[in-house]
Amino acid sequence: MSIETHYGRPMDIEWGKDGNTGRIYILQARPETVRSRNTTIERFHLGQRGAVLVEGRAIGHRIGAGTARIVASVADIHKVQPATCWSPT
């Protein structure tokens, strides 16, 4: 039985792969939000480029820009201001 059939609605499903065995696991499933079913496509244009400071996997669908800060501990949280991009160490 599929998860969506079981719940009777579109679901947002998070999967994980075991690095040793290669088995796939369902980590969580929750109802898909109305926002994610929006058919309007937003386009974004990056006005200018700077040096790449960090790379990773995108988890959103937008472009972010701001002053980069490294937050080494919660004691440094005062460095995080509006329009600040931050990365935990």
XYZ file of N, CA and C in Angstrom:
267
model
N 0.850 -1.175 0.000
C 0.000 0.000 0.000
C 0.895 1.236 0.000
N 0.575 2.200 -0.850
C 1.374 3.426 -0.881
C 0.968 4.344 0.270
N 1.885 5.196 0.665
C 1.619 6.137 1.759
C 0.468 7.065 1.395
N 0.464 7.565 0.159
C -0.599 8.490 -0.247
C -1.953 7.790 -0.301
N -1.981 6.538 -0.713
C -3.235 5.783 -0.718
C -3.722 5.573 0.711
N -2.804 5.238 1.596
C -3.165 5.012 3.000
C -3.799 6.253 3.627
N -3.188 7.416 3.399
C -3.694 8.649 4.010
C -4.755 9.351 3.163
N -4.900 8.925 1.909
C -5.938 9.491 1.057
C -5.681 10.918 0.623
N -4.424 11.311 0.559
C -4.070 12.680 0.153
C -2.607 12.714 -0.280
N -2.208 13.762 -1.015
C -0.790 13.917 -1.362
C 0.039 14.102 -0.089
N 1.199 13.461 -0.045
C 2.043 13.512 1.147
C 3.441 14.016 0.796
N 4.049 14.694 1.753
C 5.451 15.105 1.682
C 6.216 14.016 2.429
N 7.027 13.241 1.703
C 7.672 12.061 2.278
C 9.184 12.264 2.310
N 9.777 12.061 3.479
C 11.231 12.178 3.640
C 11.821 10.769 3.686
N 12.814 10.541 2.830
C 13.447 9.233 2.711
C 14.886 9.320 3.200
N 15.438 8.199 3.601
C 16.845 8.119 3.969
C 17.416 6.800 3.474
N 18.681 6.828 3.082
C 19.347 5.620 2.592
C 20.442 5.226 3.570
N 20.433 3.982 4.014
C 21.464 3.461 4.904
C 22.775 3.383 4.124
N 23.810 4.058 4.627
C 25.099 4.094 3.944
C 25.819 2.768 3.911
N 25.476 1.846 4.796
C 26.136 0.535 4.825
C 25.407 -0.502 3.995
N 24.101 -0.569 4.145
C 23.331 -1.621 3.471
C 22.682 -1.161 2.175
N 22.533 0.156 2.007
C 21.857 0.670 0.820
C 20.339 0.607 0.919
N 19.811 0.134 2.044
C 18.361 0.052 2.210
C 17.766 1.450 2.339
N 16.573 1.611 1.804
C 15.851 2.875 1.846
C 14.839 2.815 2.994
N 14.787 3.893 3.786
C 13.857 3.976 4.903
C 13.000 5.226 4.767
N 11.758 5.137 5.217
C 10.890 6.302 5.309
C 11.161 6.932 6.664
N 11.602 8.190 6.666
C 11.918 8.877 7.910
C 10.694 9.564 8.488
N 9.916 10.215 7.627
C 8.674 10.830 8.082
C 7.792 11.122 6.879
N 6.512 11.232 7.135
C 5.543 11.582 6.095
C 4.508 12.500 6.723
N 4.207 13.577 6.026
C 3.203 14.523 6.531
C 2.403 15.032 5.333
N 1.189 15.510 5.572
C 0.373 16.009 4.461
C 1.094 17.119 3.701
N 0.998 17.050 2.379
C 1.577 18.095 1.543
C 0.831 19.397 1.806
N 1.566 20.482 1.875
C 0.938 21.774 2.140
C 0.313 22.335 0.875
N -0.646 23.193 1.053
C -1.297 23.847 -0.082
C -0.267 24.623 -0.883
N 0.670 25.261 -0.202
C 1.688 26.063 -0.878
C 2.507 25.226 -1.859
N 2.854 23.999 -1.482
C 3.685 23.177 -2.360
C 2.922 22.695 -3.589
N 1.596 22.746 -3.562
C 0.801 22.354 -4.728
C 0.514 23.528 -5.651
N 1.047 24.687 -5.326
C 0.853 25.879 -6.146
C 1.455 25.644 -7.527
N 0.705 25.940 -8.576
C 1.191 25.698 -9.932
C 1.921 26.902 -10.516
N 1.951 28.009 -9.797
C 2.663 29.187 -10.272
C 4.161 28.964 -10.136
N 4.892 29.229 -11.203
C 6.343 29.073 -11.181
C 6.974 30.439 -10.988
N 7.781 30.566 -9.946
C 8.503 31.812 -9.708
C 9.889 31.698 -10.326
N 10.315 32.741 -10.990
C 11.663 32.775 -11.555
C 12.480 33.794 -10.788
N 13.727 33.442 -10.533
C 14.629 34.316 -9.800
C 15.870 34.553 -10.637
N 16.420 35.741 -10.529
C 17.636 36.089 -11.255
C 18.643 36.644 -10.256
N 19.840 36.078 -10.251
C 20.903 36.548 -9.380
C 21.579 37.722 -10.069
N 21.451 38.914 -9.476
C 21.947 40.148 -10.089
C 23.448 40.181 -10.298
N 24.213 39.734 -9.334
C 25.662 39.680 -9.488
C 26.192 38.510 -8.678
N 27.353 38.034 -9.057
C 27.944 36.874 -8.393
C 29.157 37.290 -7.575
N 29.377 36.588 -6.498
C 30.556 36.789 -5.670
C 31.324 35.479 -5.593
N 32.321 35.445 -4.739
C 33.109 34.226 -4.556
C 32.260 33.169 -3.847
N 32.413 31.919 -4.244
C 31.711 30.820 -3.587
C 32.419 30.541 -2.266
N 31.704 30.681 -1.158
C 32.282 30.477 0.168
C 31.972 29.095 0.728
N 30.836 28.547 0.354
C 30.432 27.235 0.848
C 29.503 26.605 -0.185
N 29.524 25.306 -0.286
C 28.641 24.591 -1.193
C 27.871 23.552 -0.407
N 26.724 23.204 -0.898
C 25.911 22.195 -0.234
C 24.718 21.848 -1.086
N 23.802 21.134 -0.506
C 22.605 20.713 -1.214
C 21.475 21.683 -0.896
N 20.795 22.146 -1.917
C 19.691 23.090 -1.728
C 18.514 22.400 -1.051
N 17.875 23.121 -0.134
C 16.665 22.595 0.497
C 15.476 23.502 0.228
N 15.681 24.534 -0.555
C 14.607 25.466 -0.853
C 14.577 25.771 -2.334
N 13.762 26.735 -2.695
C 13.575 27.076 -4.098
C 13.790 28.556 -4.354
N 14.599 29.196 -3.567
C 14.809 30.630 -3.708
C 16.291 30.955 -3.690
N 16.590 32.215 -3.911
C 17.964 32.699 -3.867
C 18.122 33.525 -2.605
N 19.179 33.293 -1.884
C 19.464 34.083 -0.688
C 20.768 34.831 -0.872
N 20.853 35.997 -0.297
C 22.082 36.784 -0.363
C 22.212 37.577 0.920
N 23.424 37.797 1.335
C 23.655 38.578 2.543
C 25.090 38.428 2.991
N 25.409 39.026 4.113
C 26.737 38.929 4.680
C 26.906 37.547 5.295
N 27.996 36.866 4.957
C 28.237 35.518 5.474
C 28.904 35.574 6.838
N 28.440 34.745 7.746
C 29.012 34.624 9.088
C 29.105 33.143 9.440
N 30.131 32.770 10.169
C 30.236 31.417 10.708
C 29.877 31.500 12.179
N 28.916 30.691 12.579
C 28.469 30.681 13.968
C 29.056 29.427 14.618
N 30.124 29.616 15.392
C 30.830 28.487 16.004
C 30.096 27.936 17.223
N 29.343 28.772 17.904
C 28.588 28.305 19.067
C 27.388 29.221 19.269
N 26.489 28.790 20.119
C 25.308 29.596 20.391
C 25.695 30.945 21.001
N 26.864 31.024 21.619
C 27.332 32.294 22.189
C 27.578 33.340 21.102
N 27.769 32.891 19.851
C 28.008 33.812 18.735
C 26.730 34.197 18.005
N 25.587 33.804 18.520
C 24.330 34.031 17.809
C 24.051 35.516 17.594
N 24.661 36.372 18.386
C 24.474 37.816 18.197
C 25.005 38.283 16.839
N 25.850 37.478 16.196
C 26.360 37.820 14.866
C 25.279 37.694 13.793
N 24.241 36.933 14.084
C 23.186 36.697 13.106
C 22.194 37.851 13.167
N 22.231 38.675 12.158
C 21.356 39.836 12.029
C 20.502 39.648 10.773
N 19.486 40.467 10.576
C 18.719 40.381 9.328
C 19.651 40.473 8.118
N 19.356 39.717 7.086
C 20.145 39.642 5.845
C 21.521 39.035 6.077
N 21.647 38.168 7.075
C 22.898 37.463 7.328
C 22.740 36.016 6.890
N 23.700 35.517 6.123
C 23.752 34.103 5.769
C 24.682 33.450 6.778
N 24.283 32.324 7.358
C 25.153 31.720 8.350
C 25.226 30.224 8.163
N 26.325 29.681 8.641
C 26.556 28.251 8.563
C 27.113 27.776 9.892
N 26.516 26.745 10.483
C 27.110 26.207 11.705
C 28.418 25.508 11.359
N 29.367 25.513 12.264
C 30.653 24.856 11.983
C 30.602 23.404 12.366
